[in-house]
C-alpha cells in the first residue's frame, strides 16, 4: 500500500507525534481523520491541513466514543486502512511520592488511556478494515501503536507509563497473529525522546539530561522522523508483529 492511498485515523492528532503523522500523510496525498480530546487544537489542526483532513472529538478511553468516531472517520474518508495510535498521557509519578503512595486510581487512569485506549481503537478499526477489498498483496490495513523505550528501560517515576507501553509491545504479536487471516498488520514503534509538547512539559534539567544520553544523533528526535517511519511501516508489508525502536541508540538511565 502506498502512503498516498492511506485513509488514516490518527489518535492524539491535535499535537506532537500524531500531528506530525497527519501532516506527513496529507503532504503525500493521503487522507486523515484526527481523533483527540482537545477540540479547539484538533479543529484548528484539521483546518490547517485542508480538505483531506477532518477532526472528530473522541476520548480513546471511552469504548462508545471510539466506536462512533472510527465509523464516522471511515465514512468521511471513504474507507479506513491505517490506524496510528498516538493519544497518550505521561502519567509520571513515584510509587512512594512526596505526598504519599500513588493512588491506584491514578495508575488505572494511565492504563485506561494509553493501553486500553489503544486496544479499543485497534479493534474498532480492525472491525472496519476486515471488510476492505484486499490489495494484490492481500492487505487490508495496518494498526500502529506508539509505545516508548520506557517499555524496556523505564526511569524512576515511570512505573505506570512503562507498564502501559510494555503492554502495547506485548499485545503487538498476538494481534498481528490473529489478524493475519484478514491481511491486517500490527506494529509498534518505540520512540526515544522527541521534541513534542509532552517532552516540553518535563523540567528543563530532565530534558537536557535525556538529550545528553543520546549517542547519535545527539539531539531530540523530530516528530517528522517518527512520521516518516509510520509511512515506511505502512508501505512495507513484511514489517509485522514487531516493535521498532526509534531512539538514536539511547538506553535510558534510572533517572
Ligand atoms: N515525545 C516523546 O518523546 C515520546 C516518546 C515515547 C513515546 N511517546 C508517545 O507518543 C505519543 C504521543 O506523544 P506526544 O509526545 O506527541 O504527546 P502530546 O502530549 O504532544 O500529544 C498527545 C495527544 O494525545 C491527546 N490525548 C491525551 N489523552 C487522550 C484521550 N484520552 N483521548 C484522545 N486523545 C488524548 C492529547 O490531547 C494530545 O493531543 C504518546 O503515546 C506518548 O506516550 C512520546
PDB file of C-alpha atoms and ligand atoms in Angstrom:
ATOM      1  CA  UNK A   1       0.000   0.000   0.000  1.00  0.00           C
ATOM      2  CA  UNK A   2       1.278   3.478  -0.881  1.00  0.00           C
ATOM      3  CA  UNK A   3       1.058   6.316   1.628  1.00  0.00           C
ATOM      4  CA  UNK A   4      -0.861   8.481  -0.872  1.00  0.00           C
ATOM      5  CA  UNK A   5      -3.620   5.853  -0.692  1.00  0.00           C
ATOM      6  CA  UNK A   6      -3.759   5.979   3.124  1.00  0.00           C
ATOM      7  CA  UNK A   7      -7.155   6.558   4.714  1.00  0.00           C
ATOM      8  CA  UNK A   8      -5.817   7.083   8.207  1.00  0.00           C
ATOM      9  CA  UNK A   9      -7.198   7.673  11.665  1.00  0.00           C
ATOM     10  CA  UNK A  10      -4.575   9.317  13.891  1.00  0.00           C
ATOM     11  CA  UNK A  11      -5.403   9.469  17.589  1.00  0.00           C
ATOM     12  CA  UNK A  12      -3.775  12.252  19.576  1.00  0.00           C
ATOM     13  CA  UNK A  13      -3.614  14.042  16.222  1.00  0.00           C
ATOM     14  CA  UNK A  14      -4.035  17.530  17.698  1.00  0.00           C
ATOM     15  CA  UNK A  15      -0.458  17.626  18.999  1.00  0.00           C
ATOM     16  CA  UNK A  16       3.095  16.302  18.815  1.00  0.00           C
ATOM     17  CA  UNK A  17       3.822  12.998  17.082  1.00  0.00           C
ATOM     18  CA  UNK A  18       0.215  12.423  15.958  1.00  0.00           C
ATOM     19  CA  UNK A  19       0.038  15.847  14.397  1.00  0.00           C
ATOM     20  CA  UNK A  20       3.302  15.249  12.516  1.00  0.00           C
ATOM     21  CA  UNK A  21       1.949  11.931  11.198  1.00  0.00           C
ATOM     22  CA  UNK A  22      -1.213  13.637   9.957  1.00  0.00           C
ATOM     23  CA  UNK A  23       0.811  16.374   8.243  1.00  0.00           C
ATOM     24  CA  UNK A  24       3.080  13.853   6.539  1.00  0.00           C
ATOM     25  CA  UNK A  25       0.214  11.715   5.247  1.00  0.00           C
ATOM     26  CA  UNK A  26      -1.674  14.723   3.876  1.00  0.00           C
ATOM     27  CA  UNK A  27       1.506  16.146   2.304  1.00  0.00           C
ATOM     28  CA  UNK A  28       1.910  12.797   0.474  1.00  0.00           C
ATOM     29  CA  UNK A  29      -1.673  12.943  -0.818  1.00  0.00           C
ATOM     30  CA  UNK A  30      -3.421  10.683   1.718  1.00  0.00           C
ATOM     31  CA  UNK A  31      -6.477  11.414   3.840  1.00  0.00           C
ATOM     32  CA  UNK A  32      -6.592  11.626   7.644  1.00  0.00           C
ATOM     33  CA  UNK A  33      -9.046  11.993  10.472  1.00  0.00           C
ATOM     34  CA  UNK A  34      -7.671  13.313  13.753  1.00  0.00           C
ATOM     35  CA  UNK A  35      -9.168  11.968  16.972  1.00  0.00           C
ATOM     36  CA  UNK A  36      -8.369  13.881  20.142  1.00  0.00           C
ATOM     37  CA  UNK A  37      -9.889  15.159  23.379  1.00  0.00           C
ATOM     38  CA  UNK A  38      -8.607  18.672  22.612  1.00  0.00           C
ATOM     39  CA  UNK A  39     -11.402  20.088  20.470  1.00  0.00           C
ATOM     40  CA  UNK A  40     -10.022  23.580  19.684  1.00  0.00           C
ATOM     41  CA  UNK A  41      -6.495  22.496  18.679  1.00  0.00           C
ATOM     42  CA  UNK A  42      -7.906  19.448  16.865  1.00  0.00           C
ATOM     43  CA  UNK A  43     -10.286  21.507  14.721  1.00  0.00           C
ATOM     44  CA  UNK A  44      -7.536  24.044  14.039  1.00  0.00           C
ATOM     45  CA  UNK A  45      -5.033  21.324  13.043  1.00  0.00           C
ATOM     46  CA  UNK A  46      -7.551  19.762  10.645  1.00  0.00           C
ATOM     47  CA  UNK A  47      -8.429  23.166   9.163  1.00  0.00           C
ATOM     48  CA  UNK A  48      -4.731  23.907   8.542  1.00  0.00           C
ATOM     49  CA  UNK A  49      -4.325  20.568   6.758  1.00  0.00           C
ATOM     50  CA  UNK A  50      -7.161  21.301   4.337  1.00  0.00           C
ATOM     51  CA  UNK A  51      -9.820  19.232   2.598  1.00  0.00           C
ATOM     52  CA  UNK A  52      -8.029  15.898   3.077  1.00  0.00           C
ATOM     53  CA  UNK A  53      -8.191  16.188   6.882  1.00  0.00           C
ATOM     54  CA  UNK A  54     -11.000  16.134   9.404  1.00  0.00           C
ATOM     55  CA  UNK A  55     -11.390  16.089  13.170  1.00  0.00           C
ATOM     56  CA  UNK A  56     -13.648  14.073  15.462  1.00  0.00           C
ATOM     57  CA  UNK A  57     -13.590  14.758  19.195  1.00  0.00           C
ATOM     58  CA  UNK A  58     -13.008  11.430  20.916  1.00  0.00           C
ATOM     59  CA  UNK A  59     -11.717  10.203  24.258  1.00  0.00           C
ATOM     60  CA  UNK A  60      -9.893   6.980  23.386  1.00  0.00           C
ATOM     61  CA  UNK A  61     -10.653   5.546  26.821  1.00  0.00           C
ATOM     62  CA  UNK A  62     -14.396   5.505  26.013  1.00  0.00           C
ATOM     63  CA  UNK A  63     -15.486   2.439  24.020  1.00  0.00           C
ATOM     64  CA  UNK A  64     -18.684   4.106  22.742  1.00  0.00           C
ATOM     65  CA  UNK A  65     -16.878   7.266  21.648  1.00  0.00           C
ATOM     66  CA  UNK A  66     -14.172   5.241  19.883  1.00  0.00           C
ATOM     67  CA  UNK A  67     -16.667   3.039  18.007  1.00  0.00           C
ATOM     68  CA  UNK A  68     -18.678   6.056  16.831  1.00  0.00           C
ATOM     69  CA  UNK A  69     -15.601   8.111  15.896  1.00  0.00           C
ATOM     70  CA  UNK A  70     -13.990   5.274  13.924  1.00  0.00           C
ATOM     71  CA  UNK A  71     -17.199   4.740  11.948  1.00  0.00           C
ATOM     72  CA  UNK A  72     -17.600   8.471  11.270  1.00  0.00           C
ATOM     73  CA  UNK A  73     -13.957   8.745  10.180  1.00  0.00           C
ATOM     74  CA  UNK A  74     -14.218   5.811   7.756  1.00  0.00           C
ATOM     75  CA  UNK A  75     -17.389   7.312   6.251  1.00  0.00           C
ATOM     76  CA  UNK A  76     -15.930  10.766   5.724  1.00  0.00           C
ATOM     77  CA  UNK A  77     -12.647   9.410   4.236  1.00  0.00           C
ATOM     78  CA  UNK A  78     -14.338   6.814   2.038  1.00  0.00           C
ATOM     79  CA  UNK A  79     -12.511   3.994   3.830  1.00  0.00           C
ATOM     80  CA  UNK A  80     -10.002   3.154   6.534  1.00  0.00           C
ATOM     81  CA  UNK A  81      -6.710   1.292   6.004  1.00  0.00           C
ATOM     82  CA  UNK A  82      -4.384   2.815   8.635  1.00  0.00           C
ATOM     83  CA  UNK A  83      -4.742   3.485  12.353  1.00  0.00           C
ATOM     84  CA  UNK A  84      -1.932   5.334  14.119  1.00  0.00           C
ATOM     85  CA  UNK A  85      -2.429   5.364  17.886  1.00  0.00           C
ATOM     86  CA  UNK A  86      -0.649   8.408  19.286  1.00  0.00           C
ATOM     87  CA  UNK A  87      -3.058   9.502  22.045  1.00  0.00           C
ATOM     88  CA  UNK A  88      -1.347   9.138  25.384  1.00  0.00           C
ATOM     89  CA  UNK A  89      -0.527  10.714  28.711  1.00  0.00           C
ATOM     90  CA  UNK A  90       2.800  10.858  30.509  1.00  0.00           C
ATOM     91  CA  UNK A  91       1.433   9.554  33.826  1.00  0.00           C
ATOM     92  CA  UNK A  92       4.578  10.439  35.768  1.00  0.00           C
ATOM     93  CA  UNK A  93       4.745   9.728  39.477  1.00  0.00           C
ATOM     94  CA  UNK A  94       6.654   7.743  42.041  1.00  0.00           C
ATOM     95  CA  UNK A  95       5.107   4.741  43.710  1.00  0.00           C
ATOM     96  CA  UNK A  96       6.082   6.359  47.012  1.00  0.00           C
ATOM     97  CA  UNK A  97       5.742  10.049  46.163  1.00  0.00           C
ATOM     98  CA  UNK A  98       6.347  13.143  48.313  1.00  0.00           C
ATOM     99  CA  UNK A  99       2.654  13.292  49.213  1.00  0.00           C
ATOM    100  CA  UNK A 100       2.359   9.560  49.882  1.00  0.00           C
ATOM    101  CA  UNK A 101       1.917   6.328  47.911  1.00  0.00           C
ATOM    102  CA  UNK A 102       0.476   6.667  44.382  1.00  0.00           C
ATOM    103  CA  UNK A 103      -3.298   6.281  44.250  1.00  0.00           C
ATOM    104  CA  UNK A 104      -4.433   3.142  42.461  1.00  0.00           C
ATOM    105  CA  UNK A 105      -6.922   5.262  40.519  1.00  0.00           C
ATOM    106  CA  UNK A 106      -4.096   7.327  39.054  1.00  0.00           C
ATOM    107  CA  UNK A 107      -2.297   4.195  37.831  1.00  0.00           C
ATOM    108  CA  UNK A 108      -5.560   2.814  36.429  1.00  0.00           C
ATOM    109  CA  UNK A 109      -6.301   6.050  34.559  1.00  0.00           C
ATOM    110  CA  UNK A 110      -2.942   5.911  32.761  1.00  0.00           C
ATOM    111  CA  UNK A 111      -3.626   2.278  31.799  1.00  0.00           C
ATOM    112  CA  UNK A 112      -7.146   3.196  30.639  1.00  0.00           C
ATOM    113  CA  UNK A 113      -5.881   5.856  28.225  1.00  0.00           C
ATOM    114  CA  UNK A 114      -2.526   4.533  26.989  1.00  0.00           C
ATOM    115  CA  UNK A 115      -3.161   0.793  26.878  1.00  0.00           C
ATOM    116  CA  UNK A 116      -6.899   0.103  26.879  1.00  0.00           C
ATOM    117  CA  UNK A 117      -7.498   3.183  24.692  1.00  0.00           C
ATOM    118  CA  UNK A 118      -5.164   1.739  22.061  1.00  0.00           C
ATOM    119  CA  UNK A 119      -6.864  -1.661  22.238  1.00  0.00           C
ATOM    120  CA  UNK A 120     -10.309  -0.053  21.828  1.00  0.00           C
ATOM    121  CA  UNK A 121      -9.101   1.847  18.764  1.00  0.00           C
ATOM    122  CA  UNK A 122      -7.364  -1.242  17.330  1.00  0.00           C
ATOM    123  CA  UNK A 123     -10.461  -3.421  17.493  1.00  0.00           C
ATOM    124  CA  UNK A 124     -12.838  -0.728  16.226  1.00  0.00           C
ATOM    125  CA  UNK A 125     -10.521  -0.054  13.270  1.00  0.00           C
ATOM    126  CA  UNK A 126      -9.879  -3.750  12.566  1.00  0.00           C
ATOM    127  CA  UNK A 127     -13.628  -4.442  12.517  1.00  0.00           C
ATOM    128  CA  UNK A 128     -13.944  -1.916   9.681  1.00  0.00           C
ATOM    129  CA  UNK A 129     -10.710  -2.910   7.898  1.00  0.00           C
ATOM    130  CA  UNK A 130     -11.676  -6.578   7.711  1.00  0.00           C
ATOM    131  CA  UNK A 131     -14.419  -5.550   5.229  1.00  0.00           C
ATOM    132  CA  UNK A 132     -11.894  -3.846   2.900  1.00  0.00           C
ATOM    133  CA  UNK A 133     -11.251  -5.296  -0.529  1.00  0.00           C
ATOM    134  CA  UNK A 134      -7.718  -6.711  -0.266  1.00  0.00           C
ATOM    135  CA  UNK A 135      -4.828  -5.309  -2.331  1.00  0.00           C
ATOM    136  CA  UNK A 136      -2.957  -7.574  -4.765  1.00  0.00           C
ATOM    137  CA  UNK A 137      -0.723  -8.476  -1.771  1.00  0.00           C
ATOM    138  CA  UNK A 138      -3.792  -9.484   0.264  1.00  0.00           C
ATOM    139  CA  UNK A 139      -3.508  -6.422   2.538  1.00  0.00           C
ATOM    140  CA  UNK A 140      -6.494  -4.785   4.207  1.00  0.00           C
ATOM    141  CA  UNK A 141      -4.940  -2.442   6.754  1.00  0.00           C
ATOM    142  CA  UNK A 142      -2.277  -1.562   9.306  1.00  0.00           C
ATOM    143  CA  UNK A 143      -2.521  -0.848  13.051  1.00  0.00           C
ATOM    144  CA  UNK A 144       0.366   1.118  14.577  1.00  0.00           C
ATOM    145  CA  UNK A 145       0.969   1.558  18.310  1.00  0.00           C
ATOM    146  CA  UNK A 146       3.120   4.290  19.796  1.00  0.00           C
ATOM    147  CA  UNK A 147       4.961   2.527  22.599  1.00  0.00           C
ATOM    148  CA  UNK A 148       8.120   4.039  24.105  1.00  0.00           C
ATOM    149  CA  UNK A 149      11.624   2.980  25.049  1.00  0.00           C
ATOM    150  CA  UNK A 150      10.216   3.270  28.597  1.00  0.00           C
ATOM    151  CA  UNK A 151       8.648  -0.120  27.816  1.00  0.00           C
ATOM    152  CA  UNK A 152      12.173  -1.531  28.154  1.00  0.00           C
ATOM    153  CA  UNK A 153      14.127   0.804  30.448  1.00  0.00           C
ATOM    154  CA  UNK A 154      11.639   2.895  32.359  1.00  0.00           C
ATOM    155  CA  UNK A 155      13.064   5.533  34.662  1.00  0.00           C
ATOM    156  CA  UNK A 156      12.211   6.238  38.281  1.00  0.00           C
ATOM    157  CA  UNK A 157       8.702   7.716  38.245  1.00  0.00           C
ATOM    158  CA  UNK A 158       7.614   5.809  35.139  1.00  0.00           C
ATOM    159  CA  UNK A 159       6.064   2.688  36.702  1.00  0.00           C
ATOM    160  CA  UNK A 160       2.578   3.449  35.345  1.00  0.00           C
ATOM    161  CA  UNK A 161       3.735   4.800  31.971  1.00  0.00           C
ATOM    162  CA  UNK A 162       6.197   1.931  31.400  1.00  0.00           C
ATOM    163  CA  UNK A 163       3.542  -0.643  32.302  1.00  0.00           C
ATOM    164  CA  UNK A 164       1.236   0.753  29.601  1.00  0.00           C
ATOM    165  CA  UNK A 165       3.965   0.908  26.972  1.00  0.00           C
ATOM    166  CA  UNK A 166       5.179  -2.616  27.753  1.00  0.00           C
ATOM    167  CA  UNK A 167       1.535  -3.686  27.405  1.00  0.00           C
ATOM    168  CA  UNK A 168       1.432  -2.230  23.891  1.00  0.00           C
ATOM    169  CA  UNK A 169       4.649  -4.070  22.992  1.00  0.00           C
ATOM    170  CA  UNK A 170       3.237  -7.287  24.447  1.00  0.00           C
ATOM    171  CA  UNK A 171      -0.027  -7.231  22.527  1.00  0.00           C
ATOM    172  CA  UNK A 172       1.587  -6.427  19.159  1.00  0.00           C
ATOM    173  CA  UNK A 173       2.469 -10.014  18.194  1.00  0.00           C
ATOM    174  CA  UNK A 174      -0.787 -11.698  19.292  1.00  0.00           C
ATOM    175  CA  UNK A 175      -2.801  -9.050  17.428  1.00  0.00           C
ATOM    176  CA  UNK A 176      -0.632  -9.458  14.303  1.00  0.00           C
ATOM    177  CA  UNK A 177      -1.036 -13.234  14.517  1.00  0.00           C
ATOM    178  CA  UNK A 178      -4.804 -13.039  14.954  1.00  0.00           C
ATOM    179  CA  UNK A 179      -5.391 -10.509  12.185  1.00  0.00           C
ATOM    180  CA  UNK A 180      -3.025 -12.144   9.676  1.00  0.00           C
ATOM    181  CA  UNK A 181      -6.018 -14.045   8.280  1.00  0.00           C
ATOM    182  CA  UNK A 182      -7.503 -10.685   7.203  1.00  0.00           C
ATOM    183  CA  UNK A 183      -4.261  -9.205   5.854  1.00  0.00           C
ATOM    184  CA  UNK A 184      -4.168  -6.658   8.690  1.00  0.00           C
ATOM    185  CA  UNK A 185      -0.751  -5.946  10.229  1.00  0.00           C
ATOM    186  CA  UNK A 186       0.090  -4.675  13.694  1.00  0.00           C
ATOM    187  CA  UNK A 187       3.377  -2.906  14.503  1.00  0.00           C
ATOM    188  CA  UNK A 188       4.621  -0.882  17.475  1.00  0.00           C
ATOM    189  CA  UNK A 189       7.087   1.972  17.308  1.00  0.00           C
ATOM    190  CA  UNK A 190       9.055   2.734  20.481  1.00  0.00           C
ATOM    191  CA  UNK A 191      10.286   6.333  20.233  1.00  0.00           C
ATOM    192  CA  UNK A 192      13.144   7.649  22.330  1.00  0.00           C
ATOM    193  CA  UNK A 193      12.974  11.351  23.208  1.00  0.00           C
ATOM    194  CA  UNK A 194      11.141  13.536  20.685  1.00  0.00           C
ATOM    195  CA  UNK A 195      10.617  17.281  20.530  1.00  0.00           C
ATOM    196  CA  UNK A 196       6.890  17.479  21.363  1.00  0.00           C
ATOM    197  CA  UNK A 197       4.694  19.309  23.900  1.00  0.00           C
ATOM    198  CA  UNK A 198       4.769  16.166  26.099  1.00  0.00           C
ATOM    199  CA  UNK A 199       8.561  16.344  26.429  1.00  0.00           C
ATOM    200  CA  UNK A 200       8.455  20.156  26.722  1.00  0.00           C
ATOM    201  CA  UNK A 201       6.295  19.638  29.836  1.00  0.00           C
ATOM    202  CA  UNK A 202       9.249  17.942  31.601  1.00  0.00           C
ATOM    203  CA  UNK A 203      11.572  20.125  33.730  1.00  0.00           C
ATOM    204  CA  UNK A 204      14.378  21.626  31.540  1.00  0.00           C
ATOM    205  CA  UNK A 205      17.075  19.753  33.508  1.00  0.00           C
ATOM    206  CA  UNK A 206      15.335  16.428  32.743  1.00  0.00           C
ATOM    207  CA  UNK A 207      15.128  17.300  29.028  1.00  0.00           C
ATOM    208  CA  UNK A 208      18.821  18.278  28.953  1.00  0.00           C
ATOM    209  CA  UNK A 209      19.847  15.132  30.812  1.00  0.00           C
ATOM    210  CA  UNK A 210      17.889  12.966  28.364  1.00  0.00           C
ATOM    211  CA  UNK A 211      19.297  14.731  25.260  1.00  0.00           C
ATOM    212  CA  UNK A 212      22.860  14.249  26.625  1.00  0.00           C
ATOM    213  CA  UNK A 213      22.241  10.492  26.888  1.00  0.00           C
ATOM    214  CA  UNK A 214      21.513  10.059  23.139  1.00  0.00           C
ATOM    215  CA  UNK A 215      24.655   8.669  21.421  1.00  0.00           C
ATOM    216  CA  UNK A 216      23.848   9.697  17.847  1.00  0.00           C
ATOM    217  CA  UNK A 217      22.334  11.894  16.620  1.00  0.00           C
ATOM    218  CA  UNK A 218      22.891  13.729  19.944  1.00  0.00           C
ATOM    219  CA  UNK A 219      19.645  15.696  19.849  1.00  0.00           C
ATOM    220  CA  UNK A 220      15.938  15.183  20.458  1.00  0.00           C
ATOM    221  CA  UNK A 221      14.095  13.343  17.700  1.00  0.00           C
ATOM    222  CA  UNK A 222      11.987  15.415  15.326  1.00  0.00           C
ATOM    223  CA  UNK A 223       8.299  14.428  15.046  1.00  0.00           C
ATOM    224  CA  UNK A 224       8.733  14.354  11.251  1.00  0.00           C
ATOM    225  CA  UNK A 225      11.203  11.458  11.676  1.00  0.00           C
ATOM    226  CA  UNK A 226       8.533   9.489  13.528  1.00  0.00           C
ATOM    227  CA  UNK A 227       6.026  10.285  10.760  1.00  0.00           C
ATOM    228  CA  UNK A 228       8.438   9.031   8.078  1.00  0.00           C
ATOM    229  CA  UNK A 229       8.794   5.712   9.930  1.00  0.00           C
ATOM    230  CA  UNK A 230       4.992   5.390  10.129  1.00  0.00           C
ATOM    231  CA  UNK A 231       4.854   5.834   6.340  1.00  0.00           C
ATOM    232  CA  UNK A 232       7.595   3.211   5.835  1.00  0.00           C
ATOM    233  CA  UNK A 233       5.761   0.713   8.056  1.00  0.00           C
ATOM    234  CA  UNK A 234       2.576   1.317   6.062  1.00  0.00           C
ATOM    235  CA  UNK A 235       4.352   0.779   2.745  1.00  0.00           C
ATOM    236  CA  UNK A 236       6.475  -2.302   3.596  1.00  0.00           C
ATOM    237  CA  UNK A 237       4.237  -5.359   4.071  1.00  0.00           C
ATOM    238  CA  UNK A 238       6.989  -7.504   5.610  1.00  0.00           C
ATOM    239  CA  UNK A 239       7.118  -5.316   8.746  1.00  0.00           C
ATOM    240  CA  UNK A 240       4.665  -7.028  11.070  1.00  0.00           C
ATOM    241  CA  UNK A 241       4.248  -8.203  14.655  1.00  0.00           C
ATOM    242  CA  UNK A 242       7.282  -6.339  15.952  1.00  0.00           C
ATOM    243  CA  UNK A 243       8.395  -3.255  17.869  1.00  0.00           C
ATOM    244  CA  UNK A 244      10.829  -0.851  16.203  1.00  0.00           C
ATOM    245  CA  UNK A 245      12.970   1.381  18.431  1.00  0.00           C
ATOM    246  CA  UNK A 246      13.454   4.895  17.032  1.00  0.00           C
ATOM    247  CA  UNK A 247      15.854   6.347  19.539  1.00  0.00           C
ATOM    248  CA  UNK A 248      19.379   7.312  18.347  1.00  0.00           C
ATOM    249  CA  UNK A 249      20.718   4.332  20.398  1.00  0.00           C
ATOM    250  CA  UNK A 250      19.741   5.823  23.787  1.00  0.00           C
ATOM    251  CA  UNK A 251      19.348   3.392  26.691  1.00  0.00           C
ATOM    252  CA  UNK A 252      17.743   5.415  29.450  1.00  0.00           C
ATOM    253  CA  UNK A 253      19.387   5.529  32.871  1.00  0.00           C
ATOM    254  CA  UNK A 254      17.406   5.143  36.119  1.00  0.00           C
ATOM    255  CA  UNK A 255      16.965   8.935  36.367  1.00  0.00           C
TER     256      UNK A 255
HETATM  257  N1  LIG B   1       7.528  12.763  22.779  1.00  0.00           N
HETATM  258  C1  LIG B   1       8.264  11.712  23.089  1.00  0.00           C
HETATM  259  O1  LIG B   1       9.469  11.817  23.301  1.00  0.00           O
HETATM  260  C2  LIG B   1       7.648  10.342  23.200  1.00  0.00           C
HETATM  261  C3  LIG B   1       8.483   9.267  23.439  1.00  0.00           C
HETATM  262  C4  LIG B   1       7.961   7.996  23.530  1.00  0.00           C
HETATM  263  C5  LIG B   1       6.604   7.812  23.365  1.00  0.00           C
HETATM  264  N2  LIG B   1       5.795   8.877  23.138  1.00  0.00           N
HETATM  265  C6  LIG B   1       4.370   8.608  22.978  1.00  0.00           C
HETATM  266  O2  LIG B   1       3.909   9.214  21.791  1.00  0.00           O
HETATM  267  C7  LIG B   1       2.534   9.532  21.911  1.00  0.00           C
HETATM  268  C8  LIG B   1       2.345  10.991  21.516  1.00  0.00           C
HETATM  269  O3  LIG B   1       3.069  11.783  22.414  1.00  0.00           O
HETATM  270  P1  LIG B   1       3.447  13.308  22.153  1.00  0.00           P
HETATM  271  O4  LIG B   1       4.820  13.494  22.650  1.00  0.00           O
HETATM  272  O5  LIG B   1       3.094  13.664  20.761  1.00  0.00           O
HETATM  273  O6  LIG B   1       2.467  13.988  23.232  1.00  0.00           O
HETATM  274  P2  LIG B   1       1.462  15.205  23.127  1.00  0.00           P
HETATM  275  O7  LIG B   1       1.057  15.482  24.534  1.00  0.00           O
HETATM  276  O8  LIG B   1       2.032  16.301  22.304  1.00  0.00           O
HETATM  277  O9  LIG B   1       0.224  14.586  22.313  1.00  0.00           O
HETATM  278  C9  LIG B   1      -0.630  13.637  22.894  1.00  0.00           C
HETATM  279  C10 LIG B   1      -2.031  13.906  22.381  1.00  0.00           C
HETATM  280  O10 LIG B   1      -2.892  12.887  22.931  1.00  0.00           O
HETATM  281  C11 LIG B   1      -4.106  13.503  23.279  1.00  0.00           C
HETATM  282  N3  LIG B   1      -4.808  12.700  24.279  1.00  0.00           N
HETATM  283  C12 LIG B   1      -4.469  12.506  25.580  1.00  0.00           C
HETATM  284  N4  LIG B   1      -5.387  11.742  26.187  1.00  0.00           N
HETATM  285  C13 LIG B   1      -6.332  11.440  25.251  1.00  0.00           C
HETATM  286  C14 LIG B   1      -7.528  10.679  25.264  1.00  0.00           C
HETATM  287  N5  LIG B   1      -7.967  10.092  26.387  1.00  0.00           N
HETATM  288  N6  LIG B   1      -8.232  10.571  24.120  1.00  0.00           N
HETATM  289  C15 LIG B   1      -7.819  11.179  22.979  1.00  0.00           C
HETATM  290  N7  LIG B   1      -6.709  11.922  22.903  1.00  0.00           N
HETATM  291  C16 LIG B   1      -5.967  12.048  24.031  1.00  0.00           C
HETATM  292  C17 LIG B   1      -3.697  14.866  23.807  1.00  0.00           C
HETATM  293  O11 LIG B   1      -4.798  15.773  23.829  1.00  0.00           O
HETATM  294  C18 LIG B   1      -2.596  15.263  22.841  1.00  0.00           C
HETATM  295  O12 LIG B   1      -3.117  15.980  21.746  1.00  0.00           O
HETATM  296  C19 LIG B   1       2.155   9.228  23.361  1.00  0.00           C
HETATM  297  O13 LIG B   1       1.543   7.963  23.416  1.00  0.00           O
HETATM  298  C20 LIG B   1       3.493   9.185  24.066  1.00  0.00           C
HETATM  299  O14 LIG B   1       3.456   8.358  25.199  1.00  0.00           O
HETATM  300  C21 LIG B   1       6.279  10.145  23.050  1.00  0.00           C
END
